[in-house]
Amino acid sequence: MSESDPKTLVSTDWLERHLKDPDLRILDGSLYLPDAQRDARAEYDNAHIPGARFFDIDDISDNRSDMPHMAPSPEKFISRLRAMGVGDGHQVVVYDGAGLFSAARVWWLFRLMGKTDVAVLDGGMPKWQAENRPTEDLAPMIRDRHMTVQRQAPLVRDVTQVAAASKLGDHEIIDARSPGRFRGDEPEPRKGLRAGHIPGSRNVHYRSLLNDDGTMKDAEALRGIFTRAGVDLDKPAITTCGSGVTAAVLSLALEHLGHRDHALYDGSWAEWGMYGDLKVATGDA
């Protein structure tokens, strides 16, 4: 990525130049699947980008839901972010320890709450550290900042809306999971879920959008990947995955491309795969 856009993606160069900006807030949004055997909070405590706060995706979620890390209420989002010293007028940059994985989910949550001055650090902590940029293990100084949000309902879809879109074919439903999980060849990591995908959906594995260093591919390459997967970029899109995390990588890529008409299916396969009355497709189509 040659140019930084503080509403989608910023480079490590851009972030280091802006580290001392008074209205910059950096968030570590790391989240790992159990098989990664990594402790996101412990890694943050050991080393983080100077001034970064830890954004706990599992905590800043709707804990009343049976689904994993569903979007929180606006009230909870405001409460947690104010406690972290993040509020109105701040430029937010989110990174994670995988490169570009869960940080996109945090970006999407901010967008859902009507906050647009938020970007993901391209390449994340691995690229930052590989370039020998500064880190620290100090807790940041927190000053309370007022925050107002306005939830953007068009950016999220529930199971009823996705079922309608699947039946009508009026949206492109794009699945970020691996090809094996999409086809139904690989078992689901969560117990009790059926294998396969939402009928009519297209498969764009989130990793296919990334370079070897964890940065996002350029716009031309992204457009080609979506098109080859059968995605009509002139249609509105719904992104989905296993639990609503890597779907946000697709949403970030679409936004970076200039495709503004996209929403995320928050329940994703953790919800769809659980209900026997919802149809499941297998194979490549």
PDB file of C-alpha atoms in Angstrom:
ATOM      1  CA  MET A   1       0.000   0.000   0.000  1.00  0.00           C
ATOM      2  CA  SER A   2       1.595   3.243  -1.109  1.00  0.00           C
ATOM      3  CA  GLU A   3      -0.754   5.805   0.434  1.00  0.00           C
ATOM      4  CA  SER A   4      -2.230   5.934   3.923  1.00  0.00           C
ATOM      5  CA  ASP A   5      -5.907   6.628   4.480  1.00  0.00           C
ATOM      6  CA  PRO A   6      -6.786   7.410   8.120  1.00  0.00           C
ATOM      7  CA  LYS A   7     -10.301   6.068   7.499  1.00  0.00           C
ATOM      8  CA  THR A   8      -9.184   2.595   6.348  1.00  0.00           C
ATOM      9  CA  LEU A   9      -5.472   1.716   6.402  1.00  0.00           C
ATOM     10  CA  VAL A  10      -2.343   3.524   7.566  1.00  0.00           C
ATOM     11  CA  SER A  11       1.265   2.453   7.129  1.00  0.00           C
ATOM     12  CA  THR A  12       3.837   1.912   9.849  1.00  0.00           C
ATOM     13  CA  ASP A  13       5.665   4.999   8.521  1.00  0.00           C
ATOM     14  CA  TRP A  14       2.503   7.088   8.884  1.00  0.00           C
ATOM     15  CA  LEU A  15       1.879   5.892  12.432  1.00  0.00           C
ATOM     16  CA  GLU A  16       5.414   6.502  13.641  1.00  0.00           C
ATOM     17  CA  ARG A  17       5.295  10.049  12.222  1.00  0.00           C
ATOM     18  CA  HIS A  18       2.046  10.715  14.097  1.00  0.00           C
ATOM     19  CA  LEU A  19       2.847   8.953  17.397  1.00  0.00           C
ATOM     20  CA  LYS A  20       2.996  12.192  19.370  1.00  0.00           C
ATOM     21  CA  ASP A  21      -0.168  13.734  17.907  1.00  0.00           C
ATOM     22  CA  PRO A  22      -2.312  14.740  20.914  1.00  0.00           C
ATOM     23  CA  ASP A  23      -5.535  13.492  19.340  1.00  0.00           C
ATOM     24  CA  LEU A  24      -4.187  10.121  18.194  1.00  0.00           C
ATOM     25  CA  ARG A  25      -5.379   7.048  20.069  1.00  0.00           C
ATOM     26  CA  ILE A  26      -3.831   3.648  19.333  1.00  0.00           C
ATOM     27  CA  LEU A  27      -5.633   0.428  20.200  1.00  0.00           C
ATOM     28  CA  ASP A  28      -4.281  -3.116  20.362  1.00  0.00           C
ATOM     29  CA  GLY A  29      -7.249  -5.161  19.140  1.00  0.00           C
ATOM     30  CA  SER A  30      -5.560  -8.569  19.198  1.00  0.00           C
ATOM     31  CA  LEU A  31      -7.724 -11.671  19.472  1.00  0.00           C
ATOM     32  CA  TYR A  32      -6.567 -15.225  18.842  1.00  0.00           C
ATOM     33  CA  LEU A  33      -8.311 -18.513  18.249  1.00  0.00           C
ATOM     34  CA  PRO A  34      -7.591 -21.121  20.937  1.00  0.00           C
ATOM     35  CA  ASP A  35      -5.382 -23.221  18.635  1.00  0.00           C
ATOM     36  CA  ALA A  36      -2.990 -20.256  18.268  1.00  0.00           C
ATOM     37  CA  GLN A  37      -2.043 -20.714  21.946  1.00  0.00           C
ATOM     38  CA  ARG A  38      -1.366 -16.993  22.326  1.00  0.00           C
ATOM     39  CA  ASP A  39      -2.430 -14.684  25.156  1.00  0.00           C
ATOM     40  CA  ALA A  40      -3.333 -11.322  23.620  1.00  0.00           C
ATOM     41  CA  ARG A  41      -3.432  -9.410  26.896  1.00  0.00           C
ATOM     42  CA  ALA A  42      -0.114 -10.833  28.114  1.00  0.00           C
ATOM     43  CA  GLU A  43       1.557  -9.917  24.831  1.00  0.00           C
ATOM     44  CA  TYR A  44       0.174  -6.387  25.095  1.00  0.00           C
ATOM     45  CA  ASP A  45       1.458  -6.065  28.679  1.00  0.00           C
ATOM     46  CA  ASN A  46       4.891  -7.241  27.554  1.00  0.00           C
ATOM     47  CA  ALA A  47       5.223  -4.909  24.545  1.00  0.00           C
ATOM     48  CA  HIS A  48       2.908  -2.559  22.704  1.00  0.00           C
ATOM     49  CA  ILE A  49       3.148   0.445  20.427  1.00  0.00           C
ATOM     50  CA  PRO A  50       3.767   3.543  22.596  1.00  0.00           C
ATOM     51  CA  GLY A  51       0.546   4.890  24.083  1.00  0.00           C
ATOM     52  CA  ALA A  52      -1.592   1.972  22.918  1.00  0.00           C
ATOM     53  CA  ARG A  53      -4.598   0.813  24.935  1.00  0.00           C
ATOM     54  CA  PHE A  54      -5.809  -2.795  24.924  1.00  0.00           C
ATOM     55  CA  PHE A  55      -9.209  -3.251  23.260  1.00  0.00           C
ATOM     56  CA  ASP A  56     -10.674  -6.517  24.589  1.00  0.00           C
ATOM     57  CA  ILE A  57     -13.018  -7.719  21.836  1.00  0.00           C
ATOM     58  CA  ASP A  58     -14.577 -10.404  24.023  1.00  0.00           C
ATOM     59  CA  ASP A  59     -15.289  -7.914  26.813  1.00  0.00           C
ATOM     60  CA  ILE A  60     -16.498  -5.063  24.595  1.00  0.00           C
ATOM     61  CA  SER A  61     -19.293  -7.213  23.212  1.00  0.00           C
ATOM     62  CA  ASP A  62     -22.867  -8.257  23.959  1.00  0.00           C
ATOM     63  CA  ASN A  63     -22.256 -10.700  26.800  1.00  0.00           C
ATOM     64  CA  ARG A  64     -25.977 -11.493  26.961  1.00  0.00           C
ATOM     65  CA  SER A  65     -25.755 -13.282  23.618  1.00  0.00           C
ATOM     66  CA  ASP A  66     -24.930 -16.969  23.213  1.00  0.00           C
ATOM     67  CA  MET A  67     -22.924 -16.035  20.117  1.00  0.00           C
ATOM     68  CA  PRO A  68     -19.232 -15.138  20.478  1.00  0.00           C
ATOM     69  CA  HIS A  69     -18.241 -11.435  20.666  1.00  0.00           C
ATOM     70  CA  MET A  70     -21.413  -9.981  19.161  1.00  0.00           C
ATOM     71  CA  ALA A  71     -21.466  -6.189  18.804  1.00  0.00           C
ATOM     72  CA  PRO A  72     -22.064  -4.397  22.118  1.00  0.00           C
ATOM     73  CA  SER A  73     -24.794  -1.855  22.821  1.00  0.00           C
ATOM     74  CA  PRO A  74     -23.838   1.759  22.135  1.00  0.00           C
ATOM     75  CA  GLU A  75     -23.993   2.402  25.907  1.00  0.00           C
ATOM     76  CA  LYS A  76     -21.463  -0.329  26.675  1.00  0.00           C
ATOM     77  CA  PHE A  77     -19.210   0.786  23.822  1.00  0.00           C
ATOM     78  CA  ILE A  78     -19.217   4.369  25.128  1.00  0.00           C
ATOM     79  CA  SER A  79     -18.560   3.251  28.715  1.00  0.00           C
ATOM     80  CA  ARG A  80     -15.587   1.030  27.825  1.00  0.00           C
ATOM     81  CA  LEU A  81     -14.017   3.498  25.398  1.00  0.00           C
ATOM     82  CA  ARG A  82     -14.343   6.454  27.766  1.00  0.00           C
ATOM     83  CA  ALA A  83     -12.611   4.367  30.441  1.00  0.00           C
ATOM     84  CA  MET A  84      -9.780   3.911  27.929  1.00  0.00           C
ATOM     85  CA  GLY A  85      -9.564   7.658  27.285  1.00  0.00           C
ATOM     86  CA  VAL A  86     -10.961   7.417  23.764  1.00  0.00           C
ATOM     87  CA  GLY A  87     -13.648   9.819  22.646  1.00  0.00           C
ATOM     88  CA  ASP A  88     -14.891  12.413  20.198  1.00  0.00           C
ATOM     89  CA  GLY A  89     -12.296  14.126  18.029  1.00  0.00           C
ATOM     90  CA  HIS A  90      -9.750  11.326  18.253  1.00  0.00           C
ATOM     91  CA  GLN A  91      -8.091   9.689  15.278  1.00  0.00           C
ATOM     92  CA  VAL A  92      -8.021   5.991  16.167  1.00  0.00           C
ATOM     93  CA  VAL A  93      -5.536   3.467  14.775  1.00  0.00           C
ATOM     94  CA  VAL A  94      -6.062  -0.215  15.558  1.00  0.00           C
ATOM     95  CA  TYR A  95      -3.487  -2.979  15.211  1.00  0.00           C
ATOM     96  CA  ASP A  96      -3.198  -6.635  16.164  1.00  0.00           C
ATOM     97  CA  GLY A  97      -0.429  -9.142  16.782  1.00  0.00           C
ATOM     98  CA  ALA A  98      -1.283 -11.332  13.796  1.00  0.00           C
ATOM     99  CA  GLY A  99      -0.664  -8.687  11.125  1.00  0.00           C
ATOM    100  CA  LEU A 100      -4.154  -7.959   9.857  1.00  0.00           C
ATOM    101  CA  PHE A 101      -6.762 -10.112  11.538  1.00  0.00           C
ATOM    102  CA  SER A 102      -8.883  -8.960  14.474  1.00  0.00           C
ATOM    103  CA  ALA A 103      -7.970  -5.262  14.158  1.00  0.00           C
ATOM    104  CA  ALA A 104     -10.446  -5.050  11.270  1.00  0.00           C
ATOM    105  CA  ARG A 105     -13.226  -6.159  13.651  1.00  0.00           C
ATOM    106  CA  VAL A 106     -12.449  -3.233  15.956  1.00  0.00           C
ATOM    107  CA  TRP A 107     -12.405  -0.892  12.920  1.00  0.00           C
ATOM    108  CA  TRP A 108     -15.854  -2.204  11.950  1.00  0.00           C
ATOM    109  CA  LEU A 109     -17.205  -1.750  15.490  1.00  0.00           C
ATOM    110  CA  PHE A 110     -16.163   1.912  15.431  1.00  0.00           C
ATOM    111  CA  ARG A 111     -17.829   2.327  12.046  1.00  0.00           C
ATOM    112  CA  LEU A 112     -20.961   0.619  13.380  1.00  0.00           C
ATOM    113  CA  MET A 113     -21.040   3.216  16.146  1.00  0.00           C
ATOM    114  CA  GLY A 114     -20.776   6.049  13.631  1.00  0.00           C
ATOM    115  CA  LYS A 115     -17.091   6.817  14.206  1.00  0.00           C
ATOM    116  CA  THR A 116     -15.262   7.192  10.890  1.00  0.00           C
ATOM    117  CA  ASP A 117     -11.865   8.567  11.984  1.00  0.00           C
ATOM    118  CA  VAL A 118     -10.508   5.062  12.485  1.00  0.00           C
ATOM    119  CA  ALA A 119      -7.950   3.049  10.552  1.00  0.00           C
ATOM    120  CA  VAL A 120      -6.152  -0.270  10.766  1.00  0.00           C
ATOM    121  CA  LEU A 121      -2.351  -0.401  10.937  1.00  0.00           C
ATOM    122  CA  ASP A 122      -1.328  -2.194   7.751  1.00  0.00           C
ATOM    123  CA  GLY A 123       0.800  -5.194   8.709  1.00  0.00           C
ATOM    124  CA  GLY A 124       0.126  -4.704  12.414  1.00  0.00           C
ATOM    125  CA  MET A 125       2.534  -5.461  15.218  1.00  0.00           C
ATOM    126  CA  PRO A 126       4.607  -8.027  13.254  1.00  0.00           C
ATOM    127  CA  LYS A 127       5.563  -5.423  10.630  1.00  0.00           C
ATOM    128  CA  TRP A 128       6.093  -2.736  13.284  1.00  0.00           C
ATOM    129  CA  GLN A 129       8.512  -4.951  15.212  1.00  0.00           C
ATOM    130  CA  ALA A 130      10.238  -6.288  12.092  1.00  0.00           C
ATOM    131  CA  GLU A 131      11.099  -2.678  11.257  1.00  0.00           C
ATOM    132  CA  ASN A 132      12.529  -2.111  14.771  1.00  0.00           C
ATOM    133  CA  ARG A 133      10.041   0.613  15.584  1.00  0.00           C
ATOM    134  CA  PRO A 134       9.516   1.646  19.236  1.00  0.00           C
ATOM    135  CA  THR A 135       7.518  -0.380  21.760  1.00  0.00           C
ATOM    136  CA  GLU A 136       6.947  -0.043  25.490  1.00  0.00           C
ATOM    137  CA  ASP A 137       5.463  -1.986  28.392  1.00  0.00           C
ATOM    138  CA  LEU A 138       4.056   1.035  30.242  1.00  0.00           C
ATOM    139  CA  ALA A 139       0.376   1.593  30.952  1.00  0.00           C
ATOM    140  CA  PRO A 140      -0.841   4.694  29.097  1.00  0.00           C
ATOM    141  CA  MET A 141      -1.958   7.852  30.865  1.00  0.00           C
ATOM    142  CA  ILE A 142      -5.769   7.895  30.700  1.00  0.00           C
ATOM    143  CA  ARG A 143      -7.772  11.103  30.505  1.00  0.00           C
ATOM    144  CA  ASP A 144     -11.529  10.800  30.214  1.00  0.00           C
ATOM    145  CA  ARG A 145     -12.932  12.061  26.918  1.00  0.00           C
ATOM    146  CA  HIS A 146     -16.604  12.554  26.089  1.00  0.00           C
ATOM    147  CA  MET A 147     -17.877  10.209  23.397  1.00  0.00           C
ATOM    148  CA  THR A 148     -21.048  10.332  21.346  1.00  0.00           C
ATOM    149  CA  VAL A 149     -22.087   7.532  19.017  1.00  0.00           C
ATOM    150  CA  GLN A 150     -24.800   7.003  16.453  1.00  0.00           C
ATOM    151  CA  ARG A 151     -25.316   3.347  15.604  1.00  0.00           C
ATOM    152  CA  GLN A 152     -25.305   2.731  11.867  1.00  0.00           C
ATOM    153  CA  ALA A 153     -27.884  -0.054  11.468  1.00  0.00           C
ATOM    154  CA  PRO A 154     -27.183  -0.532   7.723  1.00  0.00           C
ATOM    155  CA  LEU A 155     -23.670  -1.808   8.540  1.00  0.00           C
ATOM    156  CA  VAL A 156     -24.906  -4.981  10.301  1.00  0.00           C
ATOM    157  CA  ARG A 157     -27.236  -7.813   9.283  1.00  0.00           C
ATOM    158  CA  ASP A 158     -29.079 -10.404  11.380  1.00  0.00           C
ATOM    159  CA  VAL A 159     -29.925 -13.971  10.439  1.00  0.00           C
ATOM    160  CA  THR A 160     -33.379 -13.092   9.081  1.00  0.00           C
ATOM    161  CA  GLN A 161     -31.961 -10.456   6.767  1.00  0.00           C
ATOM    162  CA  VAL A 162     -29.198 -12.777   5.548  1.00  0.00           C
ATOM    163  CA  ALA A 163     -31.687 -15.589   4.924  1.00  0.00           C
ATOM    164  CA  ALA A 164     -33.755 -13.192   2.799  1.00  0.00           C
ATOM    165  CA  ALA A 165     -30.670 -12.058   0.880  1.00  0.00           C
ATOM    166  CA  SER A 166     -29.685 -15.697   0.273  1.00  0.00           C
ATOM    167  CA  LYS A 167     -33.130 -16.493  -1.100  1.00  0.00           C
ATOM    168  CA  LEU A 168     -33.552 -13.356  -3.207  1.00  0.00           C
ATOM    169  CA  GLY A 169     -29.991 -13.121  -4.494  1.00  0.00           C
ATOM    170  CA  ASP A 170     -30.083  -9.329  -4.254  1.00  0.00           C
ATOM    171  CA  HIS A 171     -26.823  -9.105  -2.294  1.00  0.00           C
ATOM    172  CA  GLU A 172     -23.411 -10.680  -2.688  1.00  0.00           C
ATOM    173  CA  ILE A 173     -22.819 -12.773   0.443  1.00  0.00           C
ATOM    174  CA  ILE A 174     -19.049 -13.151   0.813  1.00  0.00           C
ATOM    175  CA  ASP A 175     -17.573 -15.744   3.194  1.00  0.00           C
ATOM    176  CA  ALA A 176     -14.078 -15.096   4.616  1.00  0.00           C
ATOM    177  CA  ARG A 177     -13.485 -18.636   5.934  1.00  0.00           C
ATOM    178  CA  SER A 178     -10.977 -21.065   4.441  1.00  0.00           C
ATOM    179  CA  PRO A 179     -11.971 -22.879   1.228  1.00  0.00           C
ATOM    180  CA  GLY A 180     -12.150 -26.182   3.119  1.00  0.00           C
ATOM    181  CA  ARG A 181     -14.608 -24.859   5.685  1.00  0.00           C
ATOM    182  CA  PHE A 182     -16.616 -23.121   2.950  1.00  0.00           C
ATOM    183  CA  ARG A 183     -16.918 -26.376   0.960  1.00  0.00           C
ATOM    184  CA  GLY A 184     -17.685 -28.366   4.100  1.00  0.00           C
ATOM    185  CA  ASP A 185     -14.545 -30.516   3.777  1.00  0.00           C
ATOM    186  CA  GLU A 186     -13.024 -29.340   7.064  1.00  0.00           C
ATOM    187  CA  PRO A 187     -14.674 -29.672  10.473  1.00  0.00           C
ATOM    188  CA  GLU A 188     -15.863 -26.506  12.183  1.00  0.00           C
ATOM    189  CA  PRO A 189     -13.787 -25.416  15.203  1.00  0.00           C
ATOM    190  CA  ARG A 190     -16.952 -24.899  17.260  1.00  0.00           C
ATOM    191  CA  LYS A 191     -18.797 -28.004  18.372  1.00  0.00           C
ATOM    192  CA  GLY A 192     -22.318 -28.613  17.154  1.00  0.00           C
ATOM    193  CA  LEU A 193     -22.048 -26.646  13.911  1.00  0.00           C
ATOM    194  CA  ARG A 194     -22.891 -28.108  10.542  1.00  0.00           C
ATOM    195  CA  ALA A 195     -20.310 -27.888   7.758  1.00  0.00           C
ATOM    196  CA  GLY A 196     -20.763 -25.889   4.579  1.00  0.00           C
ATOM    197  CA  HIS A 197     -21.864 -22.363   3.682  1.00  0.00           C
ATOM    198  CA  ILE A 198     -24.835 -20.064   3.182  1.00  0.00           C
ATOM    199  CA  PRO A 199     -26.526 -20.922  -0.134  1.00  0.00           C
ATOM    200  CA  GLY A 200     -25.545 -18.470  -2.854  1.00  0.00           C
ATOM    201  CA  SER A 201     -22.523 -17.118  -0.997  1.00  0.00           C
ATOM    202  CA  ARG A 202     -19.063 -16.653  -2.504  1.00  0.00           C
ATOM    203  CA  ASN A 203     -15.775 -17.610  -0.881  1.00  0.00           C
ATOM    204  CA  VAL A 204     -12.984 -15.050  -0.515  1.00  0.00           C
ATOM    205  CA  HIS A 205     -10.600 -16.352   2.145  1.00  0.00           C
ATOM    206  CA  TYR A 206      -9.447 -13.316   4.112  1.00  0.00           C
ATOM    207  CA  ARG A 207      -5.794 -14.376   3.859  1.00  0.00           C
ATOM    208  CA  SER A 208      -5.985 -14.189   0.058  1.00  0.00           C
ATOM    209  CA  LEU A 209      -6.340 -10.404   0.436  1.00  0.00           C
ATOM    210  CA  LEU A 210      -3.025 -10.084   2.279  1.00  0.00           C
ATOM    211  CA  ASN A 211       0.602  -9.980   1.231  1.00  0.00           C
ATOM    212  CA  ASP A 212       3.213 -12.197   2.868  1.00  0.00           C
ATOM    213  CA  ASP A 213       4.040  -9.440   5.379  1.00  0.00           C
ATOM    214  CA  GLY A 214       0.426  -9.163   6.551  1.00  0.00           C
ATOM    215  CA  THR A 215      -0.296  -5.945   4.677  1.00  0.00           C
ATOM    216  CA  MET A 216      -3.348  -5.649   2.452  1.00  0.00           C
ATOM    217  CA  LYS A 217      -2.882  -6.038  -1.284  1.00  0.00           C
ATOM    218  CA  ASP A 218      -3.366  -3.017  -3.522  1.00  0.00           C
ATOM    219  CA  ALA A 219      -6.762  -2.012  -4.854  1.00  0.00           C
ATOM    220  CA  GLU A 220      -6.281  -3.558  -8.304  1.00  0.00           C
ATOM    221  CA  ALA A 221      -5.279  -6.916  -6.810  1.00  0.00           C
ATOM    222  CA  LEU A 222      -8.178  -6.831  -4.346  1.00  0.00           C
ATOM    223  CA  ARG A 223     -10.659  -6.094  -7.118  1.00  0.00           C
ATOM    224  CA  GLY A 224      -9.309  -9.035  -9.113  1.00  0.00           C
ATOM    225  CA  ILE A 225      -9.616 -11.431  -6.165  1.00  0.00           C
ATOM    226  CA  PHE A 226     -13.250 -10.531  -5.535  1.00  0.00           C
ATOM    227  CA  THR A 227     -14.103 -10.690  -9.235  1.00  0.00           C
ATOM    228  CA  ARG A 228     -12.462 -14.098  -9.748  1.00  0.00           C
ATOM    229  CA  ALA A 229     -14.468 -15.400  -6.796  1.00  0.00           C
ATOM    230  CA  GLY A 230     -17.648 -14.471  -8.673  1.00  0.00           C
ATOM    231  CA  VAL A 231     -18.428 -11.353  -6.631  1.00  0.00           C
ATOM    232  CA  ASP A 232     -20.297  -8.638  -8.513  1.00  0.00           C
ATOM    233  CA  LEU A 233     -18.859  -5.461  -7.001  1.00  0.00           C
ATOM    234  CA  ASP A 234     -21.793  -3.444  -8.331  1.00  0.00           C
ATOM    235  CA  LYS A 235     -24.154  -5.220  -5.920  1.00  0.00           C
ATOM    236  CA  PRO A 236     -24.490  -4.559  -2.188  1.00  0.00           C
ATOM    237  CA  ALA A 237     -22.388  -6.964  -0.130  1.00  0.00           C
ATOM    238  CA  ILE A 238     -22.835  -8.885   3.114  1.00  0.00           C
ATOM    239  CA  THR A 239     -19.633 -10.244   4.656  1.00  0.00           C
ATOM    240  CA  THR A 240     -19.600 -13.336   6.870  1.00  0.00           C
ATOM    241  CA  CYS A 241     -17.115 -15.771   8.411  1.00  0.00           C
ATOM    242  CA  GLY A 242     -16.974 -18.039  11.477  1.00  0.00           C
ATOM    243  CA  SER A 243     -17.846 -15.515  14.198  1.00  0.00           C
ATOM    244  CA  GLY A 244     -17.782 -12.054  12.626  1.00  0.00           C
ATOM    245  CA  VAL A 245     -14.049 -11.316  12.970  1.00  0.00           C
ATOM    246  CA  THR A 246     -12.421 -12.073   9.612  1.00  0.00           C
ATOM    247  CA  ALA A 247     -15.605 -10.953   7.837  1.00  0.00           C
ATOM    248  CA  ALA A 248     -14.460  -7.474   8.888  1.00  0.00           C
ATOM    249  CA  VAL A 249     -11.232  -7.965   6.892  1.00  0.00           C
ATOM    250  CA  LEU A 250     -13.444  -8.328   3.803  1.00  0.00           C
ATOM    251  CA  SER A 251     -15.426  -5.244   4.866  1.00  0.00           C
ATOM    252  CA  LEU A 252     -12.194  -3.277   5.270  1.00  0.00           C
ATOM    253  CA  ALA A 253     -10.998  -4.402   1.831  1.00  0.00           C
ATOM    254  CA  LEU A 254     -14.317  -3.440   0.225  1.00  0.00           C
ATOM    255  CA  GLU A 255     -14.205  -0.015   1.889  1.00  0.00           C
ATOM    256  CA  HIS A 256     -10.588   0.438   0.784  1.00  0.00           C
ATOM    257  CA  LEU A 257     -11.719  -0.331  -2.782  1.00  0.00           C
ATOM    258  CA  GLY A 258     -14.383   2.343  -2.598  1.00  0.00           C
ATOM    259  CA  HIS A 259     -17.261  -0.174  -2.342  1.00  0.00           C
ATOM    260  CA  ARG A 260     -19.346   1.570   0.311  1.00  0.00           C
ATOM    261  CA  ASP A 261     -22.491  -0.585   0.257  1.00  0.00           C
ATOM    262  CA  HIS A 262     -21.489  -3.416   2.565  1.00  0.00           C
ATOM    263  CA  ALA A 263     -22.751  -4.868   5.845  1.00  0.00           C
ATOM    264  CA  LEU A 264     -21.456  -7.588   8.174  1.00  0.00           C
ATOM    265  CA  TYR A 265     -23.435 -10.625   9.324  1.00  0.00           C
ATOM    266  CA  ASP A 266     -22.576 -10.502  13.016  1.00  0.00           C
ATOM    267  CA  GLY A 267     -23.769 -14.005  13.925  1.00  0.00           C
ATOM    268  CA  SER A 268     -21.938 -15.518  10.942  1.00  0.00           C
ATOM    269  CA  TRP A 269     -21.450 -19.297  10.792  1.00  0.00           C
ATOM    270  CA  ALA A 270     -21.538 -19.637  14.592  1.00  0.00           C
ATOM    271  CA  GLU A 271     -25.234 -18.801  14.224  1.00  0.00           C
ATOM    272  CA  TRP A 272     -26.163 -20.087  10.751  1.00  0.00           C
ATOM    273  CA  GLY A 273     -24.436 -23.428  11.228  1.00  0.00           C
ATOM    274  CA  MET A 274     -26.285 -24.043  14.487  1.00  0.00           C
ATOM    275  CA  TYR A 275     -29.878 -23.853  13.255  1.00  0.00           C
ATOM    276  CA  GLY A 276     -31.136 -26.940  11.463  1.00  0.00           C
ATOM    277  CA  ASP A 277     -33.959 -25.080   9.706  1.00  0.00           C
ATOM    278  CA  LEU A 278     -31.498 -22.911   7.752  1.00  0.00           C
ATOM    279  CA  LYS A 279     -30.296 -24.397   4.481  1.00  0.00           C
ATOM    280  CA  VAL A 280     -26.635 -25.255   4.051  1.00  0.00           C
ATOM    281  CA  ALA A 281     -24.749 -25.656   0.772  1.00  0.00           C
ATOM    282  CA  THR A 282     -21.567 -27.677   0.311  1.00  0.00           C
ATOM    283  CA  GLY A 283     -18.932 -27.832  -2.408  1.00  0.00           C
ATOM    284  CA  ASP A 284     -17.593 -24.843  -4.287  1.00  0.00           C
ATOM    285  CA  ALA A 285     -20.943 -23.287  -5.173  1.00  0.00           C
TER     286      ALA A 285
END
